[in-house]
Short mmCIF file of C-alpha atoms and ligand atoms in Angstrom, two decimals:
data_model
loop_
_atom_site.label_atom_id
_atom_site.label_comp_id
_atom_site.label_asym_id
_atom_site.label_seq_id
_atom_site.Cartn_x
_atom_site.Cartn_y
_atom_site.Cartn_z
CA MET A 118 0.00 0.00 0.00
CA SER A 119 1.39 3.44 -0.89
CA SER A 120 0.96 6.19 1.64
CA SER A 121 -2.22 8.15 0.96
CA PRO A 122 -1.28 11.70 0.01
CA PRO A 123 -3.86 14.39 0.70
CA PRO A 124 -6.25 14.96 -2.21
CA SER A 125 -4.62 18.27 -3.09
CA SER A 126 -1.06 19.33 -2.42
CA PRO A 127 -0.66 21.12 0.94
CA ALA A 128 1.81 23.46 -0.77
CA ARG A 129 1.71 25.11 -4.19
CA SER A 130 5.43 24.51 -4.22
CA SER A 131 7.71 23.65 -1.33
CA ARG A 132 10.70 25.10 -3.19
CA LEU A 133 11.39 28.27 -1.21
CA THR A 134 14.76 29.81 -2.03
CA GLY A 135 16.35 31.93 0.68
CA PHE A 136 13.77 30.83 3.29
CA PHE A 137 16.57 30.36 5.84
CA LYS A 138 17.59 34.01 5.51
CA LEU A 139 14.18 35.38 6.59
CA THR A 140 13.11 36.34 10.10
CA PRO A 141 10.73 33.88 11.82
CA ALA A 142 7.79 36.26 11.23
CA ASN A 143 8.63 36.57 7.53
CA ARG A 144 9.03 32.80 7.29
CA ARG A 145 5.48 32.41 8.62
CA ALA A 146 4.23 34.83 5.96
CA ALA A 147 6.18 33.04 3.20
CA LEU A 148 4.80 29.72 4.37
CA LEU A 149 1.20 30.97 4.31
CA ALA A 150 1.73 32.38 0.82
CA ALA A 151 3.19 29.07 -0.38
CA LEU A 152 0.33 27.11 1.16
CA GLY A 153 -2.11 29.20 -0.88
CA HIS A 154 -5.74 28.35 -0.22
CA ASN A 155 -4.68 25.82 2.43
CA GLY A 156 -2.87 28.48 4.40
CA HIS A 157 -5.16 29.43 7.28
CA HIS A 158 -2.98 28.35 10.14
CA ASP A 159 -2.94 29.62 13.66
CA PHE A 160 0.73 29.96 14.49
CA ARG A 161 -0.08 30.80 18.12
CA ALA A 162 0.12 27.02 18.65
CA ILE A 163 3.91 27.28 18.31
CA ASP A 164 4.45 30.64 19.99
CA PRO A 165 6.62 30.57 23.11
CA GLY A 166 4.49 29.37 26.04
CA ALA A 167 1.83 27.89 23.74
CA LEU A 168 1.43 24.78 25.87
CA PRO A 169 -0.57 25.96 28.91
CA ILE A 170 0.67 24.68 32.25
CA ASP A 171 -2.74 23.12 33.03
CA LEU A 172 -2.60 21.08 29.84
CA ALA A 173 0.98 20.05 30.56
CA ASP A 174 -0.04 19.06 34.09
CA GLY A 175 -2.62 16.71 32.59
CA MET A 176 -0.10 15.11 30.22
CA ILE A 177 2.51 13.75 32.64
CA GLU A 178 3.15 13.63 36.39
CA ASN A 179 4.92 16.06 38.74
CA VAL A 180 4.87 18.91 36.21
CA ILE A 181 6.69 22.09 37.21
CA GLY A 182 6.85 23.78 33.81
CA THR A 183 7.10 23.25 30.08
CA TYR A 184 10.21 22.78 27.94
CA ALA A 185 10.53 24.48 24.58
CA LEU A 186 12.38 23.34 21.44
CA PRO A 187 12.85 25.20 18.16
CA PHE A 188 10.08 24.34 15.68
CA ALA A 189 11.01 24.62 11.99
CA VAL A 190 9.85 23.47 8.59
CA ALA A 191 12.17 21.85 6.07
CA VAL A 192 11.54 23.08 2.53
CA ASN A 193 11.87 21.61 -0.98
CA PHE A 194 10.23 18.25 -0.21
CA ARG A 195 8.25 16.39 -2.84
CA ILE A 196 6.92 13.06 -1.60
CA ASP A 197 4.91 10.78 -3.89
CA GLY A 198 4.47 13.67 -6.30
CA VAL A 199 3.13 16.06 -3.63
CA ASP A 200 4.99 19.18 -2.47
CA LEU A 201 4.88 19.79 1.26
CA PHE A 202 6.66 21.42 4.18
CA VAL A 203 8.12 18.99 6.70
CA PRO A 204 7.67 20.05 10.35
CA MET A 205 10.70 19.43 12.57
CA ALA A 206 11.35 20.08 16.27
CA VAL A 207 14.95 19.51 17.29
CA GLU A 208 17.78 21.11 19.22
CA GLU A 209 20.68 20.19 16.90
CA PRO A 210 21.83 22.78 14.31
CA SER A 211 22.17 21.72 10.65
CA ILE A 212 19.46 19.04 10.64
CA VAL A 213 16.72 21.19 9.10
CA ALA A 214 19.17 22.72 6.60
CA ALA A 215 20.49 19.24 5.74
CA ALA A 216 16.99 17.87 5.15
CA SER A 217 16.06 20.86 2.96
CA ASN A 218 19.27 20.58 0.92
CA ALA A 219 18.81 16.87 0.33
CA ALA A 220 15.17 17.42 -0.63
CA ARG A 221 16.37 19.99 -3.18
CA MET A 222 18.82 17.45 -4.61
CA ALA A 223 16.00 14.92 -5.00
CA ARG A 224 13.67 17.37 -6.78
CA PRO A 225 13.39 17.32 -10.54
CA SER A 226 15.09 20.32 -12.15
CA PRO A 227 12.77 22.11 -14.55
CA ASP A 228 15.64 22.65 -16.99
CA ASP A 229 16.91 19.06 -16.93
CA ALA A 230 15.14 16.80 -19.41
CA SER A 231 16.51 13.66 -17.73
CA THR A 232 14.65 14.39 -14.48
CA ALA A 233 11.71 16.50 -15.65
CA GLY A 234 8.41 15.09 -14.51
CA GLN A 235 10.01 12.69 -12.04
CA GLY A 236 12.05 13.26 -8.95
CA GLY A 237 11.36 13.69 -5.30
CA PHE A 238 10.89 10.73 -3.00
CA THR A 239 8.54 7.80 -3.49
CA THR A 240 7.26 5.79 -0.56
CA HIS A 241 5.56 2.52 0.13
CA VAL A 242 3.88 2.06 3.50
CA SER A 243 2.76 -1.37 4.71
CA ALA A 244 -0.56 -1.96 6.43
CA PRO A 245 -0.35 -0.59 10.01
CA VAL A 246 -0.07 -3.99 11.72
CA MET A 247 1.29 -3.96 15.27
CA ILE A 248 2.17 -6.96 17.45
CA GLY A 249 0.91 -7.61 20.97
CA GLN A 250 2.78 -10.24 22.98
CA ILE A 251 1.29 -12.56 25.61
CA GLN A 252 4.04 -14.49 27.39
CA ILE A 253 3.17 -17.83 28.99
CA THR A 254 5.66 -19.37 31.42
CA HIS A 255 5.88 -22.70 33.28
CA VAL A 256 4.29 -24.64 30.44
CA ALA A 257 4.93 -28.28 31.39
CA ASP A 258 4.63 -29.56 27.81
CA VAL A 259 5.44 -26.82 25.27
CA VAL A 260 4.71 -29.06 22.27
CA ALA A 261 1.18 -29.80 23.52
CA GLY A 262 0.73 -26.20 24.72
CA ALA A 263 1.74 -24.71 21.37
CA ALA A 264 -0.48 -27.21 19.51
CA ALA A 265 -3.49 -26.31 21.69
CA LEU A 266 -2.90 -22.62 21.08
CA ARG A 267 -2.57 -23.11 17.31
CA GLU A 268 -5.80 -25.08 17.26
CA ALA A 269 -7.55 -22.35 19.24
CA SER A 270 -6.13 -19.53 17.08
CA PRO A 271 -9.30 -18.96 15.01
CA ALA A 272 -11.37 -18.74 18.22
CA LEU A 273 -8.80 -16.41 19.83
CA LEU A 274 -8.84 -14.22 16.74
CA ALA A 275 -12.64 -14.04 16.85
CA GLU A 276 -12.54 -13.14 20.56
CA ALA A 277 -9.93 -10.47 19.90
CA ARG A 278 -12.04 -8.98 17.12
CA ALA A 279 -15.09 -8.90 19.37
CA LEU A 280 -13.08 -6.89 21.90
CA LEU A 281 -12.28 -4.14 19.37
CA PRO A 282 -15.59 -3.35 17.63
CA ARG A 283 -14.77 0.30 16.91
CA LEU A 284 -11.43 -0.52 15.32
CA MET A 285 -13.16 -3.21 13.23
CA GLU A 286 -15.69 -0.62 12.08
CA ARG A 287 -12.81 1.59 10.92
CA GLY A 288 -11.47 -1.26 8.76
CA GLY A 289 -8.78 -2.44 11.18
CA GLY A 290 -8.65 -5.02 13.94
CA PRO A 291 -6.85 -8.28 14.80
CA VAL A 292 -5.64 -10.03 11.64
CA ALA A 293 -3.61 -13.04 12.83
CA VAL A 294 -2.46 -15.04 15.84
CA ASP A 295 1.05 -16.57 15.95
CA VAL A 296 2.49 -19.01 18.47
CA ARG A 297 6.24 -19.08 19.17
CA THR A 298 8.06 -21.41 21.58
CA LEU A 299 10.93 -19.59 23.30
CA ALA A 300 12.19 -22.22 25.79
CA THR A 301 11.41 -25.81 26.64
CA GLN A 302 12.90 -25.57 30.12
CA GLY A 303 14.84 -23.14 32.33
CA PRO A 304 14.19 -20.78 35.22
CA ASP A 305 10.73 -19.96 33.81
CA GLY A 306 9.92 -23.50 32.74
CA GLY A 307 8.61 -23.94 29.22
CA VAL A 308 7.98 -20.51 27.66
CA ILE A 309 5.60 -19.78 24.82
CA VAL A 310 4.70 -16.37 23.43
CA VAL A 311 1.51 -15.63 21.54
CA HIS A 312 1.60 -12.77 19.04
CA LEU A 313 -1.59 -10.92 18.28
CA HIS A 314 -1.22 -9.03 14.99
CA VAL A 315 -3.55 -6.03 14.95
CA ASP A 316 -4.19 -3.53 12.15
CA CYS A 317 -4.34 -0.28 14.11
CA ARG A 318 -5.36 2.01 11.21
CA ASP A 319 -4.54 5.64 12.18
CA ALA A 320 -3.75 4.88 15.84
CA MET A 321 -0.21 4.16 17.00
CA GLY A 322 -1.97 1.38 18.87
CA ALA A 323 -0.06 0.94 22.13
CA ASN A 324 -3.11 1.37 24.35
CA LEU A 325 -5.48 -0.79 22.38
CA ILE A 326 -2.89 -3.58 21.95
CA ASN A 327 -2.00 -3.58 25.66
CA THR A 328 -5.68 -3.68 26.65
CA LEU A 329 -6.28 -6.58 24.26
CA CYS A 330 -3.29 -8.56 25.55
CA GLU A 331 -4.42 -8.10 29.15
CA ALA A 332 -7.96 -9.20 28.28
CA LEU A 333 -6.86 -12.42 26.54
CA ALA A 334 -3.91 -13.47 28.72
CA ASP A 335 -5.75 -15.74 31.17
CA ARG A 336 -7.55 -17.62 28.40
CA VAL A 337 -4.25 -18.09 26.53
CA ALA A 338 -2.50 -19.31 29.70
CA THR A 339 -5.30 -21.81 30.37
CA LEU A 340 -5.12 -23.15 26.82
CA ALA A 341 -1.34 -23.65 27.10
CA ARG A 342 -1.57 -24.99 30.66
CA GLY A 343 0.90 -22.40 31.89
CA ARG A 344 1.06 -19.08 33.73
CA ALA A 345 0.35 -15.71 32.13
CA GLY A 346 3.49 -13.55 32.12
CA LEU A 347 3.96 -10.19 30.37
CA ARG A 348 1.18 -8.73 28.21
CA ILE A 349 2.43 -5.83 26.14
CA LEU A 350 2.96 -4.60 22.58
CA SER A 351 6.29 -5.20 20.84
CA ASN A 352 8.17 -2.15 19.60
CA LEU A 353 9.78 -4.27 16.89
CA THR A 354 6.97 -3.39 14.51
CA ASP A 355 8.25 -5.29 11.49
CA GLY A 356 4.66 -5.55 10.23
CA ARG A 357 4.39 -1.76 10.05
CA THR A 358 7.20 -0.52 7.80
CA VAL A 359 7.97 2.28 5.36
CA THR A 360 10.18 2.04 2.27
CA VAL A 361 11.44 5.26 0.67
CA ARG A 362 13.29 5.49 -2.62
CA CYS A 363 14.95 8.34 -4.48
CA HIS A 364 17.26 8.92 -7.42
CA ILE A 365 19.73 11.78 -7.32
CA PRO A 366 21.27 12.82 -10.63
CA ASP A 367 25.02 13.51 -10.67
CA ALA A 368 24.41 17.17 -11.51
CA HIS A 369 22.56 17.62 -8.20
CA LEU A 370 25.29 15.88 -6.20
CA ALA A 371 28.16 18.06 -7.41
CA SER A 372 29.77 20.41 -4.88
CA PRO A 373 32.00 23.42 -5.60
CA ASP A 374 35.04 21.23 -4.96
CA ALA A 375 33.91 17.87 -6.38
CA PRO A 376 32.17 16.83 -9.59
CA GLY A 377 28.92 14.83 -9.36
CA PRO A 378 30.36 11.41 -10.35
CA ALA A 379 33.06 11.69 -7.67
CA VAL A 380 30.47 12.60 -5.00
CA ARG A 381 28.23 9.75 -6.16
CA ALA A 382 31.11 7.25 -5.86
CA ALA A 383 32.08 8.58 -2.42
CA ILE A 384 28.49 8.29 -1.09
CA ALA A 385 28.20 4.71 -2.39
CA ALA A 386 31.50 3.91 -0.67
CA ALA A 387 30.20 5.46 2.57
CA SER A 388 27.12 3.22 2.29
CA ARG A 389 29.33 0.14 1.88
CA PHE A 390 31.32 1.18 4.96
CA ALA A 391 28.08 1.19 7.00
CA GLU A 392 27.06 -2.17 5.49
CA LEU A 393 30.37 -3.71 6.61
CA ASP A 394 30.79 -2.18 10.04
CA PRO A 395 28.29 -1.88 12.91
CA TYR A 396 30.33 0.95 14.45
CA ARG A 397 29.76 3.02 11.33
CA ALA A 398 26.21 1.69 10.82
CA ALA A 399 25.21 3.08 14.25
CA THR A 400 26.34 6.60 13.24
CA HIS A 401 24.83 6.24 9.76
CA ASN A 402 21.51 5.32 11.40
CA LYS A 403 21.86 8.19 13.86
CA GLY A 404 21.98 10.49 10.83
CA ILE A 405 18.71 8.91 9.65
CA MET A 406 17.07 9.28 13.06
CA ASN A 407 18.06 12.97 13.06
CA GLY A 408 15.38 13.52 10.43
CA VAL A 409 12.88 10.91 11.61
CA ASP A 410 12.90 11.98 15.27
CA ALA A 411 12.63 15.68 14.47
CA VAL A 412 9.37 15.00 12.59
CA LEU A 413 8.13 12.67 15.34
CA VAL A 414 8.81 15.23 18.08
CA ALA A 415 7.10 18.03 16.09
CA THR A 416 4.03 15.86 15.54
CA GLY A 417 3.74 14.60 19.13
CA GLN A 418 4.71 10.96 18.48
CA ASP A 419 6.28 8.36 20.76
CA TRP A 420 9.75 8.71 19.24
CA ARG A 421 11.29 6.33 21.82
CA ALA A 422 9.08 3.55 20.45
CA VAL A 423 10.21 4.29 16.89
CA GLU A 424 13.88 4.47 17.98
CA ALA A 425 13.62 1.09 19.75
CA GLY A 426 11.94 -0.49 16.73
CA ALA A 427 14.39 1.01 14.24
CA HIS A 428 17.48 -0.35 15.99
CA ALA A 429 15.92 -3.78 16.63
CA PHE A 430 14.97 -3.92 12.93
CA ALA A 431 18.51 -2.87 11.95
CA ALA A 432 19.85 -5.86 13.91
CA MET A 433 17.26 -8.44 12.77
CA THR A 434 19.62 -10.38 10.49
CA GLY A 435 21.98 -10.94 13.43
CA ALA A 436 24.32 -8.14 12.33
CA TYR A 437 23.54 -4.44 12.94
CA ARG A 438 22.84 -2.97 9.47
CA PRO A 439 22.23 0.48 7.98
CA LEU A 440 18.54 1.32 7.53
CA ALA A 441 19.32 3.11 4.23
CA ILE A 442 21.75 2.12 1.50
CA TRP A 443 23.01 3.94 -1.59
CA ARG A 444 24.06 2.49 -4.95
CA GLU A 445 25.62 4.06 -8.03
CA THR A 446 23.51 3.91 -11.18
CA GLU A 447 24.03 5.34 -14.63
CA GLY A 448 24.43 9.09 -14.10
CA GLY A 449 23.30 9.18 -10.49
CA LEU A 450 22.72 7.60 -7.15
CA ASP A 451 19.81 5.43 -5.98
CA GLY A 452 18.87 5.43 -2.31
CA VAL A 453 16.50 3.13 -0.46
CA LEU A 454 15.49 3.19 3.18
CA GLU A 455 13.35 0.60 4.94
CA MET A 456 12.38 0.87 8.59
CA PRO A 457 9.52 0.17 10.97
CA LEU A 458 7.54 3.29 11.87
CA ALA A 459 4.63 3.12 14.29
CA VAL A 460 2.90 6.50 14.44
CA GLY A 461 -0.63 7.74 14.98
CA THR A 462 -2.78 10.64 13.90
CA VAL A 463 -5.45 9.91 16.49
CA GLY A 464 -4.94 9.71 20.23
CA GLY A 465 -1.76 10.27 22.22
CA ALA A 466 -0.33 13.77 22.58
CA LEU A 467 -2.38 14.94 19.59
CA HIS A 468 -5.39 15.23 21.91
CA THR A 469 -3.64 17.84 23.98
CA HIS A 470 -0.63 19.37 22.24
CA PRO A 471 -1.55 22.36 20.05
CA GLY A 472 1.87 22.45 18.34
CA ALA A 473 1.63 18.79 17.32
CA ARG A 474 -1.75 19.39 15.71
CA LEU A 475 -0.44 22.43 13.82
CA ALA A 476 2.55 20.36 12.62
CA LEU A 477 0.20 17.81 11.02
CA GLU A 478 -1.86 20.57 9.43
CA LEU A 479 1.18 22.31 7.94
CA ALA A 480 2.32 19.07 6.31
CA GLY A 481 -1.23 18.29 5.14
CA VAL A 482 -1.20 15.01 7.08
CA THR A 483 -4.54 13.34 7.73
CA SER A 484 -3.47 9.70 8.10
CA ALA A 485 -0.86 7.71 10.01
CA ASP A 486 0.57 6.14 6.85
CA ARG A 487 1.23 9.57 5.35
CA LEU A 488 2.92 10.72 8.56
CA ALA A 489 5.08 7.58 8.55
CA ALA A 490 6.04 8.24 4.92
CA ILE A 491 7.04 11.83 5.72
CA ALA A 492 9.09 10.91 8.80
CA ALA A 493 10.95 8.17 6.92
CA THR A 494 11.59 10.54 4.00
CA ALA A 495 13.05 13.12 6.36
CA GLY A 496 15.33 10.29 7.56
CA ILE A 497 16.67 9.36 4.14
CA ALA A 498 17.11 13.08 3.40
CA THR A 499 19.24 13.78 6.48
CA ASN A 500 21.22 10.59 5.75
CA LEU A 501 21.94 11.73 2.19
CA ALA A 502 22.99 15.20 3.31
CA ALA A 503 25.29 13.79 6.01
CA LEU A 504 26.95 11.32 3.62
CA ARG A 505 27.43 13.98 0.96
CA ALA A 506 29.03 16.34 3.47
CA LEU A 507 31.19 13.58 4.97
CA ALA A 508 32.23 12.36 1.54
CA THR A 509 33.27 15.84 0.38
CA GLU A 510 34.20 18.74 2.65
CA GLY A 511 33.37 17.09 6.02
CA ILE A 512 30.51 18.30 8.21
CA GLN A 513 32.34 20.94 10.21
CA ARG A 514 32.31 23.71 7.55
CA GLY A 515 28.48 23.66 7.40
CA HIS A 516 28.24 23.44 11.19
CA MET A 517 30.58 26.42 11.51
CA ALA A 518 28.52 28.53 9.08
CA LEU A 519 25.40 27.89 11.17
CA HIS A 520 27.28 28.42 14.40
CA ALA A 521 28.54 31.75 13.00
CA ARG A 522 24.95 32.86 12.33
CA GLY A 523 23.98 31.91 15.88
CA LEU A 524 26.88 33.93 17.28
CA ALA A 525 25.99 36.89 15.06
CA ARG A 526 22.45 36.88 16.44
CA ALA A 527 23.70 36.50 20.01
CA ALA A 528 25.95 39.53 19.42
CA GLY A 529 22.84 41.58 18.56
CA ALA A 530 22.76 41.36 14.76
CA THR A 531 19.39 41.21 13.04
CA GLY A 532 18.22 41.08 9.41
CA GLU A 533 20.95 41.34 6.78
CA LEU A 534 23.59 42.03 9.40
CA VAL A 535 23.34 38.41 10.56
CA GLU A 536 24.65 37.18 7.20
CA LEU A 537 27.33 39.90 7.02
CA VAL A 538 28.69 39.16 10.49
CA ALA A 539 28.46 35.38 9.95
CA ALA A 540 30.19 35.55 6.57
CA GLU A 541 33.09 37.52 8.02
CA LEU A 542 33.44 35.13 10.97
CA ALA A 543 33.36 32.06 8.72
CA ALA A 544 35.87 33.59 6.26
CA SER A 545 38.29 34.43 9.08
CA GLY A 546 38.01 30.91 10.53
CA ASP A 547 37.70 32.57 13.96
CA VAL A 548 34.11 31.61 14.84
CA LYS A 549 33.93 32.86 18.42
CA ALA A 550 31.52 34.97 20.47
CA ASP A 551 33.94 37.86 21.23
CA ARG A 552 34.98 38.09 17.57
CA ALA A 553 31.25 38.18 16.59
CA ARG A 554 30.70 41.13 18.97
CA GLU A 555 33.73 42.98 17.50
CA VAL A 556 32.63 42.43 13.88
CA TYR A 557 29.04 43.43 14.70
CA ALA A 558 30.15 46.64 16.48
CA ARG A 559 32.45 47.59 13.60
CA LEU A 560 29.77 46.95 10.94
CA CYS A 561 27.24 49.04 12.95
CA GLN A 562 29.75 51.91 13.12
CA GLU A 563 30.45 51.68 9.40
CA MET A 564 26.72 51.79 8.63
CA THR A 565 26.10 54.91 10.72
CA ARG A 566 29.02 56.83 9.19
C1 MEV B 274 25.37 13.98 13.30
O1 MEV B 274 24.23 14.39 14.04
C2 MEV B 274 25.01 12.90 12.31
C3 MEV B 274 26.18 12.34 11.47
O2 MEV B 274 27.19 11.85 12.33
C4 MEV B 274 25.59 11.22 10.63
C5 MEV B 274 26.63 10.42 9.87
O3 MEV B 274 27.81 10.35 10.27
O4 MEV B 274 26.22 9.82 8.84
C6 MEV B 274 26.81 13.40 10.62
#
């Protein structure tokens, strides 16, 4: 199943040149203009202090305040033929810029006949099937216990379906029961685990799966002649995955210092490094999660669940593997990412968090599969940008340019002065706070002369 894009594009075009140079207020205006008739958004949801303390107090325990993060949109994204802005909340500099740059590389260029009409990212999202686990311990005869459970599977499935009438009405519900024997003897005796596979539709599903597992555990334990143990969803959601693909032409990969074919070869070599070495694969995957998590945080998702699932999935073959790989093709580079991604557009923090709801609106997201597609695409984008930077100039130059802008602002610069101060700092190689104050003071004097 492909992700279901909204009926009309949420953005006329997501290609906004110079967006990063604007002030936050002007960025909001540019965003509304680009969203066209869809652009009636209430940005108060992401103003400082937008989460009222009473709401926060109802979300978790022992609340003494709220904690803010920068909220941004990455530009230039085209996913499954639809232009959109990707909401991101994250503390690390460069991630939003990296995602936007990679999305630009993946876009078709209007003047390039070889990419015209194609380009962007394409996704495939599986059905949203989550797994609930019921552990049974102290099974005296695991062969007989497993056989009894397999025989009772159709009845268990029917019972499970009867427990979730509203989900069934929405086209989801329990779809299969699996029986796995984990141990024949040991400290817990014979151990069997029953997997309930449940199509959760637009819910992430943790609550409904846990409730279901608790409701069925005693019956399952009786059937297996054992004791009910844990009853909880699995975060290894290998039945709920996203695959993202893109093709980047050489011309889009080229940097000022390196021609496209050389960059393409270096990125493919970086991919092979991650495929050979778990130490590198962990960092490669961290670069992917930079994009994924930023979207998940902005949209109020359980990013810890997705992190746990992603790394378990990466290790499923017995070796820890990269979630995205890159291959050279004729005149370009092909990337493919596959990962589990359990997200929801109903329930969870979306009930309460105004910023999370606005994030979904800005991206035009109305379904969980579309949100999963967008988060995974942000992941392959930040991976591509990181590999391109690492394979060419290294990541520090870009980091320094951003750091220089931050220092310029901290020194008091606003508007065009930010770029002037930052450019001078970056050119001098002396990217420090006191130097930023000196340059800013001198430029102010020069302007008032
Ligand atoms: C830093 O946040 C992420 C990178 O380390 C990812 C990578 O090495 O691929 C740059």
